[in-house]
Amino acid sequence: MGDTQTGRPRGRRREADLNDARLMQAAREVFAEQGWDAPVSEIARRAGIGMGSLYRRYPSKELLAQRMRVVGMEQLVAQARTALSEEPDPWAAFARFLRDALSAQGPGGPLLPLVGGRLPATDEIVAAAAQLRAALEDLVEGAHRAGVLCADFTAADVPLLLEHLTARIPVTDERATALHLRYLDLILAGLRTSAADEPTALRGPAPDWAELSELWNASEG
Amino acid sequence: MGDTQTGRPRGRRREADLNDARLMQAAREVFAEQGWDAPVSEIARRAGIGMGSLYRRYPSKELLAQRMRVVGMEQLVAQARTALSEEPDPWAAFARFLRDALSAQGPGGPLLPLVGGRLPATDEIVAAAAQLRAALEDLVEGAHRAGVLCADFTAADVPLLLEHLTARIPVTDERATALHLRYLDLILAGLRTSAADEPTALRGPAPDWAELSELWNASEG
DNA sequence: TTTGAGCGGAGCGCTCCGCTCCGATACGGT
DNA sequence: ACCGTATCGGAGCGGAGCGCTCCGCTCAAA
């Protein structure tokens, strides 16, 4: 932590910071499109950076991906906090966060850290995950308290739902995001309860946070 | 067509037919889980069949996948026809088909022919696709006529929606299917219009069948 | 018992990946 | 202006893992 507090770096140092930002962006795009097996060279190419510079900054593909997960989760937390503070209505905040998460996770880029599941969790990652969990729980707790959210929809549903809405389809990023948002609207319509409606339409056991941890972190070495 | 009209094959021939059925099943499971890059040896292993037998029946991975697509589409057509004939209510037929498609596409196996997009379409495939299109249009037309389906939801939405609901998550097949069905229920709740509701909640341009063709078939050689 | 069509799986050649090494580049102190 | 040097970029190396083939073995049919 604290590597962004450089007071206006200049020259070579500034270039390195720009490179790092570009790398995170490119890594998220490429991993989202092609999965874990995407070649590192493709990430470097899309970031406009040579392999040497990439491997100087991140000594292995695994470390690069782990850092990318942290950045992605931090961005989600920021989006959740923004939605919570800028939208007074709990339902509006909830809906806005989902839309932001689907569309703004990088230009056209689909979702977040679900490269995981095969790379071990660092301390940084578990800390970011804890913060993400807290933010999502704030979001759904608020909607629940307002009585506008389907009763047995949990905070752990959110990442899984986003994952389900982020199909890897080989079209332009804009078109893919448009389709994601199209089907998200369907989900939102189904999630919203109009006051004392009939019991929720959700079937099957809700996921919990432990299940998510197993999905996101490698089982063991 | 017409290779299933054998009058009770016996002995070695019967084993070959069983092998073929097992192969289709295993191929769908493996491709669904791991995508096109899944090793052929894994398909053979899961089918309980040697590589020799597999490559005797299908001279290349591509031909195997093309045949699998045809079988998968034919199964979807059969499920659509069954839903249409067994469920008198158009909405019930529509909902049942979606649930069947998500769960029964092989035990626990996710969806269908979206290995495509990189392998060329054979005549058999375009014929099966045409039949699938007709069946899906019957399904949504019926629901539309009954006035219970969100207005600008088209038949071409169905495969894309199923694809969106079939996230590849590394859990047991049963759990994955349960999650798919959980979020399908949300979609169904959002899709259903109660008579003259407010205008549909769908945004963005609806997909059409031409877009699907581009997704499913290789652009060119 | 003989036979041979059809089965299973070990191995070959090749593609493609993660990662390293080194010449080229341009910043910053003097 | 000039040079020392930290950093950049991409060609190449070793190896993993794939599609596909080849061949010894099994077992229904005669």
Short mmCIF file of C-alpha atoms (C1' of nucleotides) in Angstrom, two decimals:
data_model
loop_
_atom_site.label_atom_id
_atom_site.label_comp_id
_atom_site.label_asym_id
_atom_site.label_seq_id
_atom_site.Cartn_x
_atom_site.Cartn_y
_atom_site.Cartn_z
CA MET A 1 0.00 0.00 0.00
CA GLY A 2 1.04 3.58 -0.50
CA ASP A 3 2.76 3.29 -3.83
CA THR A 4 0.39 5.81 -5.37
CA GLN A 5 1.31 8.61 -3.02
CA THR A 6 4.29 9.70 -5.08
CA GLY A 7 4.24 13.44 -5.30
CA ARG A 8 4.01 14.06 -9.04
CA PRO A 9 6.68 11.77 -10.41
CA ARG A 10 8.42 13.00 -13.51
CA GLY A 11 10.49 11.61 -16.31
CA ARG A 12 11.33 7.95 -16.26
CA ARG A 13 9.47 7.34 -13.04
CA ARG A 14 6.31 8.82 -14.46
CA GLU A 15 6.53 6.56 -17.49
CA ALA A 16 6.81 3.54 -15.23
CA ASP A 17 3.65 4.53 -13.35
CA LEU A 18 1.77 5.02 -16.58
CA ASN A 19 2.99 1.65 -17.74
CA ASP A 20 1.71 0.06 -14.57
CA ALA A 21 -1.76 1.54 -15.00
CA ARG A 22 -1.86 0.45 -18.63
CA LEU A 23 -0.74 -3.02 -17.61
CA MET A 24 -3.56 -3.44 -15.09
CA GLN A 25 -6.07 -2.29 -17.67
CA ALA A 26 -4.72 -4.58 -20.38
CA ALA A 27 -4.45 -7.53 -18.03
CA ARG A 28 -8.07 -7.20 -16.98
CA GLU A 29 -9.24 -6.99 -20.59
CA VAL A 30 -7.16 -9.88 -21.83
CA PHE A 31 -7.86 -12.20 -18.91
CA ALA A 32 -11.56 -11.37 -19.15
CA GLU A 33 -11.63 -12.25 -22.83
CA GLN A 34 -9.37 -15.28 -22.95
CA GLY A 35 -9.18 -16.57 -19.40
CA TRP A 36 -6.09 -17.54 -17.46
CA ASP A 37 -4.45 -19.17 -20.48
CA ALA A 38 -4.16 -15.86 -22.28
CA PRO A 39 -0.52 -15.29 -23.26
CA VAL A 40 1.38 -12.69 -21.29
CA SER A 41 2.75 -11.32 -24.54
CA GLU A 42 -0.78 -10.33 -25.52
CA ILE A 43 -1.11 -8.32 -22.31
CA ALA A 44 2.19 -6.60 -23.01
CA ARG A 45 1.21 -5.91 -26.61
CA ARG A 46 -2.14 -4.39 -25.69
CA ALA A 47 -0.51 -2.24 -23.01
CA GLY A 48 2.06 -1.02 -25.53
CA ILE A 49 4.88 -2.32 -23.37
CA GLY A 50 7.78 -4.66 -23.92
CA MET A 51 8.06 -8.02 -22.23
CA GLY A 52 11.20 -6.88 -20.42
CA SER A 53 9.43 -4.01 -18.71
CA LEU A 54 6.49 -6.19 -17.78
CA TYR A 55 8.66 -8.84 -16.19
CA ARG A 56 10.73 -6.23 -14.42
CA ARG A 57 7.60 -4.93 -12.71
CA TYR A 58 5.94 -8.33 -12.12
CA PRO A 59 8.39 -11.23 -11.90
CA SER A 60 5.75 -13.81 -12.83
CA LYS A 61 2.39 -14.11 -14.49
CA GLU A 62 0.93 -15.20 -11.16
CA LEU A 63 2.06 -12.06 -9.34
CA LEU A 64 0.68 -9.92 -12.15
CA ALA A 65 -2.69 -11.63 -11.89
CA GLN A 66 -2.75 -11.36 -8.11
CA ARG A 67 -2.08 -7.63 -8.29
CA MET A 68 -4.78 -7.31 -10.94
CA ARG A 69 -7.29 -9.00 -8.66
CA VAL A 70 -6.54 -6.54 -5.88
CA VAL A 71 -6.93 -3.56 -8.19
CA GLY A 72 -10.17 -4.95 -9.60
CA MET A 73 -11.65 -5.56 -6.16
CA GLU A 74 -10.63 -2.11 -4.98
CA GLN A 75 -12.37 -0.59 -7.97
CA LEU A 76 -15.52 -2.54 -7.16
CA VAL A 77 -15.40 -1.33 -3.57
CA ALA A 78 -15.02 2.23 -4.82
CA GLN A 79 -17.98 1.82 -7.15
CA ALA A 80 -20.09 0.40 -4.35
CA ARG A 81 -19.18 3.25 -2.00
CA THR A 82 -19.88 5.82 -4.73
CA ALA A 83 -23.27 4.33 -5.50
CA LEU A 84 -24.12 4.23 -1.81
CA SER A 85 -23.17 7.85 -1.22
CA GLU A 86 -24.51 9.39 -4.44
CA GLU A 87 -27.85 7.57 -4.63
CA PRO A 88 -30.11 8.28 -1.68
CA ASP A 89 -32.57 5.54 -2.63
CA PRO A 90 -31.25 2.09 -1.59
CA TRP A 91 -32.68 0.38 -4.65
CA ALA A 92 -31.18 2.96 -6.97
CA ALA A 93 -27.81 2.48 -5.33
CA PHE A 94 -28.04 -1.27 -5.66
CA ALA A 95 -29.06 -1.13 -9.33
CA ARG A 96 -26.48 1.49 -10.17
CA PHE A 97 -23.68 -0.52 -8.66
CA LEU A 98 -24.59 -3.58 -10.71
CA ARG A 99 -24.73 -1.54 -13.90
CA ASP A 100 -21.43 0.16 -13.13
CA ALA A 101 -19.78 -3.14 -12.34
CA LEU A 102 -20.90 -4.62 -15.65
CA SER A 103 -20.06 -1.69 -17.88
CA ALA A 104 -17.34 0.37 -16.30
CA GLN A 105 -14.96 -2.39 -15.28
CA GLY A 106 -12.57 -0.94 -17.81
CA PRO A 107 -13.83 0.18 -21.19
CA GLY A 108 -16.04 -2.61 -22.40
CA GLY A 109 -14.10 -5.06 -20.34
CA PRO A 110 -16.07 -7.65 -18.48
CA LEU A 111 -15.69 -8.54 -14.90
CA LEU A 112 -13.16 -8.90 -12.24
CA PRO A 113 -11.08 -11.32 -10.36
CA LEU A 114 -12.52 -14.58 -11.55
CA VAL A 115 -9.24 -15.52 -13.03
CA GLY A 116 -8.89 -16.73 -9.49
CA GLY A 117 -9.63 -20.17 -8.24
CA ARG A 118 -6.28 -21.35 -9.45
CA LEU A 119 -3.94 -18.82 -7.95
CA PRO A 120 -3.30 -18.63 -4.21
CA ALA A 121 -4.62 -15.73 -2.18
CA THR A 122 -2.13 -13.22 -0.86
CA ASP A 123 -2.71 -11.20 2.28
CA GLU A 124 -3.47 -8.24 0.05
CA ILE A 125 -6.14 -10.27 -1.72
CA VAL A 126 -7.90 -11.46 1.42
CA ALA A 127 -7.89 -7.90 2.75
CA ALA A 128 -9.43 -6.57 -0.47
CA ALA A 129 -11.96 -9.40 -0.47
CA ALA A 130 -12.99 -8.54 3.08
CA GLN A 131 -13.53 -4.92 2.10
CA LEU A 132 -15.50 -5.97 -0.96
CA ARG A 133 -17.66 -8.23 1.17
CA ALA A 134 -18.37 -5.40 3.60
CA ALA A 135 -19.28 -3.01 0.80
CA LEU A 136 -21.61 -5.49 -0.89
CA GLU A 137 -23.28 -6.31 2.40
CA ASP A 138 -23.92 -2.62 3.00
CA LEU A 139 -25.49 -2.43 -0.43
CA VAL A 140 -27.88 -5.37 -0.08
CA GLU A 141 -28.61 -4.70 3.59
CA GLY A 142 -29.77 -1.24 2.64
CA ALA A 143 -32.07 -2.58 -0.05
CA HIS A 144 -33.38 -5.27 2.27
CA ARG A 145 -34.15 -2.76 5.01
CA ALA A 146 -36.06 -0.66 2.50
CA GLY A 147 -38.04 -3.80 1.65
CA VAL A 148 -37.46 -3.53 -2.08
CA LEU A 149 -35.15 -6.50 -2.55
CA CYS A 150 -36.15 -10.13 -2.91
CA ALA A 151 -35.78 -11.61 0.58
CA ASP A 152 -33.34 -14.48 0.16
CA PHE A 153 -30.95 -12.67 -2.11
CA THR A 154 -27.64 -12.37 -0.30
CA ALA A 155 -24.49 -10.33 -0.69
CA ALA A 156 -22.71 -13.47 -1.86
CA ASP A 157 -25.16 -13.66 -4.74
CA VAL A 158 -23.76 -10.45 -6.21
CA PRO A 159 -20.41 -11.70 -7.49
CA LEU A 160 -21.95 -14.92 -8.76
CA LEU A 161 -24.72 -13.02 -10.48
CA LEU A 162 -22.22 -10.71 -12.14
CA GLU A 163 -20.21 -13.70 -13.23
CA HIS A 164 -23.32 -15.25 -14.74
CA LEU A 165 -24.09 -12.06 -16.62
CA THR A 166 -20.58 -11.77 -18.07
CA ALA A 167 -20.65 -14.31 -20.85
CA ARG A 168 -17.53 -14.35 -23.02
CA ILE A 169 -19.00 -13.78 -26.46
CA PRO A 170 -16.74 -13.00 -29.40
CA VAL A 171 -18.19 -9.62 -30.38
CA THR A 172 -17.06 -6.05 -29.87
CA ASP A 173 -16.71 -4.94 -26.28
CA GLU A 174 -19.48 -2.38 -26.71
CA ARG A 175 -21.92 -4.98 -28.01
CA ALA A 176 -21.01 -7.41 -25.25
CA THR A 177 -21.59 -4.78 -22.59
CA ALA A 178 -24.90 -3.82 -24.19
CA LEU A 179 -26.05 -7.44 -24.02
CA HIS A 180 -24.89 -7.77 -20.42
CA LEU A 181 -26.89 -4.68 -19.49
CA ARG A 182 -29.91 -5.92 -21.44
CA TYR A 183 -30.10 -9.09 -19.38
CA LEU A 184 -29.18 -7.30 -16.17
CA ASP A 185 -32.37 -5.28 -16.57
CA LEU A 186 -34.31 -8.52 -16.63
CA ILE A 187 -32.63 -9.61 -13.41
CA LEU A 188 -33.32 -6.29 -11.74
CA ALA A 189 -36.99 -6.50 -12.66
CA GLY A 190 -37.11 -9.96 -11.13
CA LEU A 191 -35.21 -8.96 -8.01
CA ARG A 192 -37.38 -6.01 -7.10
CA THR A 193 -40.26 -6.83 -4.79
CA SER A 194 -43.23 -4.50 -4.78
CA ALA A 195 -43.86 -4.24 -1.04
CA ALA A 196 -45.51 -7.41 0.32
CA ASP A 197 -45.48 -9.47 -2.82
CA GLU A 198 -45.77 -13.22 -2.92
CA PRO A 199 -42.77 -15.06 -1.51
CA THR A 200 -39.58 -14.60 -3.44
CA ALA A 201 -39.11 -16.48 -6.68
CA LEU A 202 -35.64 -17.72 -5.85
CA ARG A 203 -35.06 -21.41 -5.62
CA GLY A 204 -32.10 -23.39 -4.46
CA PRO A 205 -29.81 -22.66 -1.54
CA ALA A 206 -28.27 -19.20 -1.58
CA PRO A 207 -24.50 -19.05 -1.88
CA ASP A 208 -22.53 -17.89 1.13
CA TRP A 209 -19.19 -16.20 1.41
CA ALA A 210 -17.32 -19.39 2.16
CA GLU A 211 -18.41 -20.81 -1.17
CA LEU A 212 -17.07 -17.73 -2.89
CA SER A 213 -13.73 -18.05 -1.15
CA GLU A 214 -13.39 -21.58 -2.43
CA LEU A 215 -14.13 -20.38 -5.92
CA TRP A 216 -11.70 -17.51 -5.82
CA ASN A 217 -8.68 -19.01 -4.10
CA ALA A 218 -6.65 -22.02 -5.00
CA SER A 219 -7.54 -24.97 -2.80
CA GLU A 220 -3.97 -25.63 -1.75
CA GLY A 221 -0.52 -26.31 -3.12
CA MET B 1 -29.74 -38.48 -41.24
CA GLY B 2 -31.18 -41.89 -40.55
CA ASP B 3 -28.30 -43.52 -38.79
CA THR B 4 -30.45 -44.25 -35.77
CA GLN B 5 -32.89 -46.47 -37.63
CA THR B 6 -30.79 -49.58 -37.16
CA GLY B 7 -33.06 -52.40 -36.20
CA ARG B 8 -31.66 -53.50 -32.83
CA PRO B 9 -27.97 -53.80 -33.51
CA ARG B 10 -26.19 -56.51 -31.58
CA GLY B 11 -22.68 -57.39 -30.54
CA ARG B 12 -19.83 -55.21 -31.65
CA ARG B 13 -22.11 -52.92 -33.57
CA ARG B 14 -24.18 -52.24 -30.50
CA GLU B 15 -21.05 -51.33 -28.55
CA ALA B 16 -20.11 -48.86 -31.26
CA ASP B 17 -23.48 -47.15 -31.01
CA LEU B 18 -23.21 -46.95 -27.25
CA ASN B 19 -19.76 -45.51 -27.65
CA ASP B 20 -21.09 -42.87 -29.99
CA ALA B 21 -23.79 -41.79 -27.53
CA ARG B 22 -21.26 -41.67 -24.70
CA LEU B 23 -18.92 -39.64 -26.88
CA MET B 24 -21.54 -37.00 -27.65
CA GLN B 25 -22.37 -36.75 -23.97
CA ALA B 26 -18.74 -36.51 -22.88
CA ALA B 27 -17.88 -34.03 -25.62
CA ARG B 28 -20.68 -31.71 -24.57
CA GLU B 29 -19.63 -31.87 -20.94
CA VAL B 30 -15.95 -31.33 -21.59
CA PHE B 31 -16.36 -28.59 -24.18
CA ALA B 32 -18.86 -26.85 -21.92
CA GLU B 33 -16.45 -26.93 -19.01
CA GLN B 34 -13.15 -26.20 -20.70
CA GLY B 35 -14.06 -24.64 -24.04
CA TRP B 36 -12.68 -25.51 -27.44
CA ASP B 37 -9.15 -25.99 -26.10
CA ALA B 38 -10.19 -28.98 -24.04
CA PRO B 39 -7.96 -31.95 -24.94
CA VAL B 40 -9.58 -34.67 -27.00
CA SER B 41 -8.01 -37.23 -24.67
CA GLU B 42 -10.17 -35.87 -21.85
CA ILE B 43 -13.30 -36.48 -23.91
CA ALA B 44 -12.18 -40.02 -24.62
CA ARG B 45 -11.33 -40.62 -20.98
CA ARG B 46 -14.68 -39.37 -19.73
CA ALA B 47 -16.53 -41.44 -22.32
CA GLY B 48 -14.58 -44.54 -21.23
CA ILE B 49 -13.27 -44.96 -24.75
CA GLY B 50 -9.84 -45.22 -26.27
CA MET B 51 -8.38 -42.62 -28.54
CA GLY B 52 -8.26 -45.12 -31.37
CA SER B 53 -11.99 -45.69 -31.30
CA LEU B 54 -12.72 -42.00 -31.07
CA TYR B 55 -10.57 -41.15 -34.07
CA ARG B 56 -12.00 -44.07 -36.05
CA ARG B 57 -15.48 -42.61 -35.61
CA TYR B 58 -14.52 -38.93 -36.01
CA PRO B 59 -11.39 -38.34 -38.09
CA SER B 60 -10.74 -34.95 -36.51
CA LYS B 61 -11.58 -32.87 -33.48
CA GLU B 62 -13.41 -30.46 -35.73
CA LEU B 63 -15.72 -33.11 -37.17
CA LEU B 64 -16.45 -34.37 -33.65
CA ALA B 65 -17.39 -30.88 -32.52
CA GLN B 66 -19.55 -30.26 -35.57
CA ARG B 67 -21.47 -33.47 -34.98
CA MET B 68 -21.85 -32.53 -31.31
CA ARG B 69 -23.36 -29.20 -32.29
CA VAL B 70 -25.93 -30.91 -34.46
CA VAL B 71 -26.88 -33.35 -31.70
CA GLY B 72 -27.10 -30.54 -29.18
CA MET B 73 -29.32 -28.43 -31.38
CA GLU B 74 -31.56 -31.38 -32.18
CA GLN B 75 -31.97 -32.02 -28.46
CA LEU B 76 -32.94 -28.41 -27.92
CA VAL B 77 -35.49 -28.63 -30.72
CA ALA B 78 -36.90 -31.78 -29.13
CA GLN B 79 -37.11 -30.08 -25.75
CA ALA B 80 -38.87 -27.08 -27.28
CA ARG B 81 -41.38 -29.30 -29.09
CA THR B 82 -41.99 -31.32 -25.94
CA ALA B 83 -42.58 -28.21 -23.85
CA LEU B 84 -44.90 -26.84 -26.50
CA SER B 85 -46.98 -29.99 -26.70
CA GLU B 86 -47.06 -30.96 -23.02
CA GLU B 87 -47.68 -27.54 -21.52
CA PRO B 88 -50.96 -25.99 -22.63
CA ASP B 89 -50.13 -22.60 -21.14
CA PRO B 90 -47.72 -20.67 -23.41
CA TRP B 91 -45.87 -19.14 -20.50
CA ALA B 92 -45.45 -22.49 -18.80
CA ALA B 93 -44.08 -23.94 -22.03
CA PHE B 94 -41.63 -21.08 -22.40
CA ALA B 95 -40.41 -21.31 -18.81
CA ARG B 96 -40.18 -25.06 -18.90
CA PHE B 97 -38.07 -25.03 -22.02
CA LEU B 98 -35.57 -22.62 -20.51
CA ARG B 99 -35.30 -24.72 -17.36
CA ASP B 100 -34.92 -27.92 -19.35
CA ALA B 101 -32.28 -26.36 -21.55
CA LEU B 102 -30.25 -25.24 -18.56
CA SER B 103 -30.49 -28.41 -16.52
CA ALA B 104 -31.10 -31.35 -18.81
CA GLN B 105 -28.53 -30.60 -21.45
CA GLY B 106 -26.79 -33.72 -20.31
CA PRO B 107 -26.53 -34.45 -16.61
CA GLY B 108 -25.28 -31.28 -15.03
CA GLY B 109 -23.71 -30.24 -18.27
CA PRO B 110 -24.12 -26.67 -19.32
CA LEU B 111 -25.20 -25.52 -22.67
CA LEU B 112 -24.89 -26.26 -26.26
CA PRO B 113 -23.15 -25.42 -29.40
CA LEU B 114 -21.27 -22.32 -28.42
CA VAL B 115 -18.02 -24.05 -29.05
CA GLY B 116 -18.87 -22.63 -32.46
CA GLY B 117 -17.72 -19.35 -33.82
CA ARG B 118 -14.46 -20.92 -34.76
CA LEU B 119 -15.49 -23.97 -36.68
CA PRO B 120 -17.19 -23.75 -40.09
CA ALA B 121 -20.86 -24.60 -40.46
CA THR B 122 -21.72 -27.76 -42.32
CA ASP B 123 -24.99 -28.23 -44.21
CA GLU B 124 -26.15 -30.39 -41.32
CA ILE B 125 -25.47 -27.54 -38.92
CA VAL B 126 -27.32 -24.86 -40.87
CA ALA B 127 -30.28 -27.23 -41.22
CA ALA B 128 -30.35 -27.90 -37.48
CA ALA B 129 -29.97 -24.19 -36.76
CA ALA B 130 -32.95 -23.44 -39.00
CA GLN B 131 -35.05 -25.97 -37.15
CA LEU B 132 -33.94 -24.57 -33.81
CA ARG B 133 -34.81 -21.08 -34.92
CA ALA B 134 -38.28 -22.21 -35.98
CA ALA B 135 -38.89 -24.00 -32.69
CA LEU B 136 -37.75 -21.03 -30.60
CA GLU B 137 -39.89 -18.66 -32.64
CA ASP B 138 -42.90 -20.86 -32.02
CA LEU B 139 -42.15 -20.72 -28.31
CA VAL B 140 -41.82 -16.95 -27.98
CA GLU B 141 -44.56 -16.21 -30.51
CA GLY B 142 -46.95 -18.24 -28.40
CA ALA B 143 -46.01 -16.36 -25.26
CA HIS B 144 -46.24 -13.05 -27.05
CA ARG B 145 -49.71 -13.83 -28.39
CA ALA B 146 -50.82 -14.70 -24.87
CA GLY B 147 -49.52 -11.30 -23.80
CA VAL B 148 -47.43 -12.67 -20.96
CA LEU B 149 -43.97 -12.03 -22.39
CA CYS B 150 -42.05 -8.77 -22.33
CA ALA B 151 -42.71 -7.19 -25.73
CA ASP B 152 -39.28 -6.70 -27.25
CA PHE B 153 -37.87 -10.04 -26.22
CA THR B 154 -37.12 -11.98 -29.39
CA ALA B 155 -36.41 -15.58 -30.27
CA ALA B 156 -32.79 -14.64 -30.89
CA ASP B 157 -32.58 -13.53 -27.27
CA VAL B 158 -33.06 -17.10 -26.10
CA PRO B 159 -29.68 -18.60 -27.05
CA LEU B 160 -27.84 -15.49 -25.88
CA LEU B 161 -29.74 -15.49 -22.62
CA LEU B 162 -28.93 -19.15 -22.06
CA GLU B 163 -25.32 -18.45 -22.82
CA HIS B 164 -25.31 -15.64 -20.28
CA LEU B 165 -26.80 -17.92 -17.67
CA THR B 166 -24.24 -20.66 -18.22
CA ALA B 167 -21.22 -19.32 -16.42
CA ARG B 168 -18.27 -21.69 -16.25
CA ILE B 169 -17.69 -21.92 -12.52
CA PRO B 170 -15.38 -24.56 -11.10
CA VAL B 171 -17.85 -26.37 -8.82
CA THR B 172 -19.73 -29.63 -9.08
CA ASP B 173 -22.10 -29.91 -12.00
CA GLU B 174 -25.08 -30.13 -9.67
CA ARG B 175 -24.15 -26.94 -7.87
CA ALA B 176 -23.52 -25.13 -11.13
CA THR B 177 -26.91 -26.16 -12.48
CA ALA B 178 -28.58 -25.11 -9.24
CA LEU B 179 -27.01 -21.66 -9.54
CA HIS B 180 -28.01 -21.39 -13.20
CA LEU B 181 -31.61 -22.20 -12.27
CA ARG B 182 -31.53 -19.78 -9.37
CA TYR B 183 -30.68 -16.86 -11.62
CA LEU B 184 -32.97 -18.10 -14.38
CA ASP B 185 -35.86 -17.67 -11.96
CA LEU B 186 -34.88 -14.05 -11.58
CA ILE B 187 -34.89 -13.63 -15.34
CA LEU B 188 -38.27 -15.30 -15.68
CA ALA B 189 -39.75 -13.00 -13.05
CA GLY B 190 -38.42 -10.04 -14.99
CA LEU B 191 -39.62 -11.33 -18.35
CA ARG B 192 -43.21 -11.95 -17.36
CA THR B 193 -45.54 -9.06 -17.93
CA SER B 194 -48.73 -8.91 -15.89
CA ALA B 195 -51.19 -7.96 -18.60
CA ALA B 196 -50.87 -4.25 -19.47
CA ASP B 197 -47.88 -3.42 -17.36
CA GLU B 198 -45.64 -0.43 -17.88
CA PRO B 199 -43.44 -0.65 -21.00
CA THR B 200 -40.90 -3.41 -21.02
CA ALA B 201 -37.74 -3.01 -18.98
CA LEU B 202 -35.41 -4.10 -21.75
CA ARG B 203 -32.85 -1.67 -23.05
CA GLY B 204 -30.52 -1.82 -25.97
CA PRO B 205 -31.17 -3.25 -29.41
CA ALA B 206 -32.47 -6.79 -29.46
CA PRO B 207 -30.25 -9.36 -31.12
CA ASP B 208 -31.41 -10.85 -34.40
CA TRP B 209 -30.72 -14.18 -36.00
CA ALA B 210 -28.01 -12.84 -38.28
CA GLU B 211 -25.99 -11.80 -35.24
CA LEU B 212 -26.31 -15.30 -33.86
CA SER B 213 -25.10 -16.82 -37.11
CA GLU B 214 -21.98 -14.71 -36.98
CA LEU B 215 -21.37 -15.85 -33.43
CA TRP B 216 -21.88 -19.50 -34.19
CA ASN B 217 -20.09 -19.97 -37.48
CA ALA B 218 -16.53 -19.26 -38.44
CA SER B 219 -16.21 -16.07 -40.44
CA GLU B 220 -14.37 -17.73 -43.30
CA GLY B 221 -11.48 -20.02 -44.14
"C1'" DT C 1 -10.55 -73.24 -32.12
"C1'" DT C 2 -9.65 -69.90 -35.55
"C1'" DT C 3 -10.07 -65.41 -37.29
"C1'" DG C 4 -10.01 -60.61 -38.00
"C1'" DA C 5 -12.70 -56.31 -37.11
"C1'" DG C 6 -12.60 -53.24 -33.75
"C1'" DC C 7 -10.85 -51.72 -29.23
"C1'" DG C 8 -7.55 -49.03 -25.84
"C1'" DG C 9 -3.61 -46.29 -24.88
"C1'" DA C 10 1.47 -45.12 -25.39
"C1'" DG C 11 4.17 -42.05 -28.11
"C1'" DC C 12 5.52 -38.74 -32.01
"C1'" DG C 13 5.94 -34.32 -33.81
"C1'" DC C 14 4.67 -29.80 -33.39
"C1'" DT C 15 2.74 -25.56 -31.72
"C1'" DC C 16 2.82 -22.14 -28.45
"C1'" DC C 17 3.68 -20.55 -23.93
"C1'" DG C 18 6.35 -18.35 -19.81
"C1'" DC C 19 10.33 -16.26 -19.16
"C1'" DT C 20 15.33 -14.36 -20.12
"C1'" DC C 21 18.86 -11.72 -22.32
"C1'" DC C 22 20.80 -7.99 -24.50
"C1'" DG C 23 21.12 -4.04 -27.85
"C1'" DA C 24 18.74 0.51 -28.22
"C1'" DT C 25 16.89 4.63 -26.03
"C1'" DA C 26 16.58 8.82 -23.61
"C1'" DC C 27 16.63 11.05 -18.83
"C1'" DG C 28 19.43 13.78 -15.59
"C1'" DG C 29 23.51 15.55 -13.51
"C1'" DT C 30 27.50 18.37 -14.72
"C1'" DA D 1 26.45 19.70 -24.96
"C1'" DC D 2 27.87 15.23 -23.21
"C1'" DC D 3 28.15 10.96 -21.06
"C1'" DG D 4 26.72 7.27 -17.62
"C1'" DT D 5 23.21 4.51 -16.64
"C1'" DA D 6 18.56 2.96 -15.51
"C1'" DT D 7 15.03 1.41 -18.17
"C1'" DC D 8 12.70 -0.02 -22.44
"C1'" DG D 9 11.37 -3.51 -26.15
"C1'" DG D 10 11.43 -7.77 -28.61
"C1'" DA D 11 13.91 -12.02 -30.44
"C1'" DG D 12 14.87 -16.51 -28.74
"C1'" DC D 13 15.15 -20.67 -25.45
"C1'" DG D 14 13.46 -24.60 -22.92
"C1'" DG D 15 9.63 -27.18 -21.98
"C1'" DA D 16 4.68 -28.35 -21.48
"C1'" DG D 17 0.80 -30.12 -23.65
"C1'" DC D 18 -1.79 -30.77 -27.65
"C1'" DG D 19 -3.87 -33.47 -32.01
"C1'" DC D 20 -3.34 -37.46 -34.09
"C1'" DT D 21 -1.23 -42.27 -35.33
"C1'" DC D 22 0.18 -46.89 -34.66
"C1'" DC D 23 0.03 -51.26 -32.88
"C1'" DG D 24 -0.72 -55.17 -29.64
"C1'" DC D 25 -4.90 -57.15 -27.57
"C1'" DT D 26 -9.93 -58.58 -27.02
"C1'" DC D 27 -13.80 -61.06 -28.12
"C1'" DA D 28 -18.08 -61.88 -31.18
"C1'" DA D 29 -18.93 -64.80 -35.17
"C1'" DA D 30 -18.25 -69.09 -37.76
#
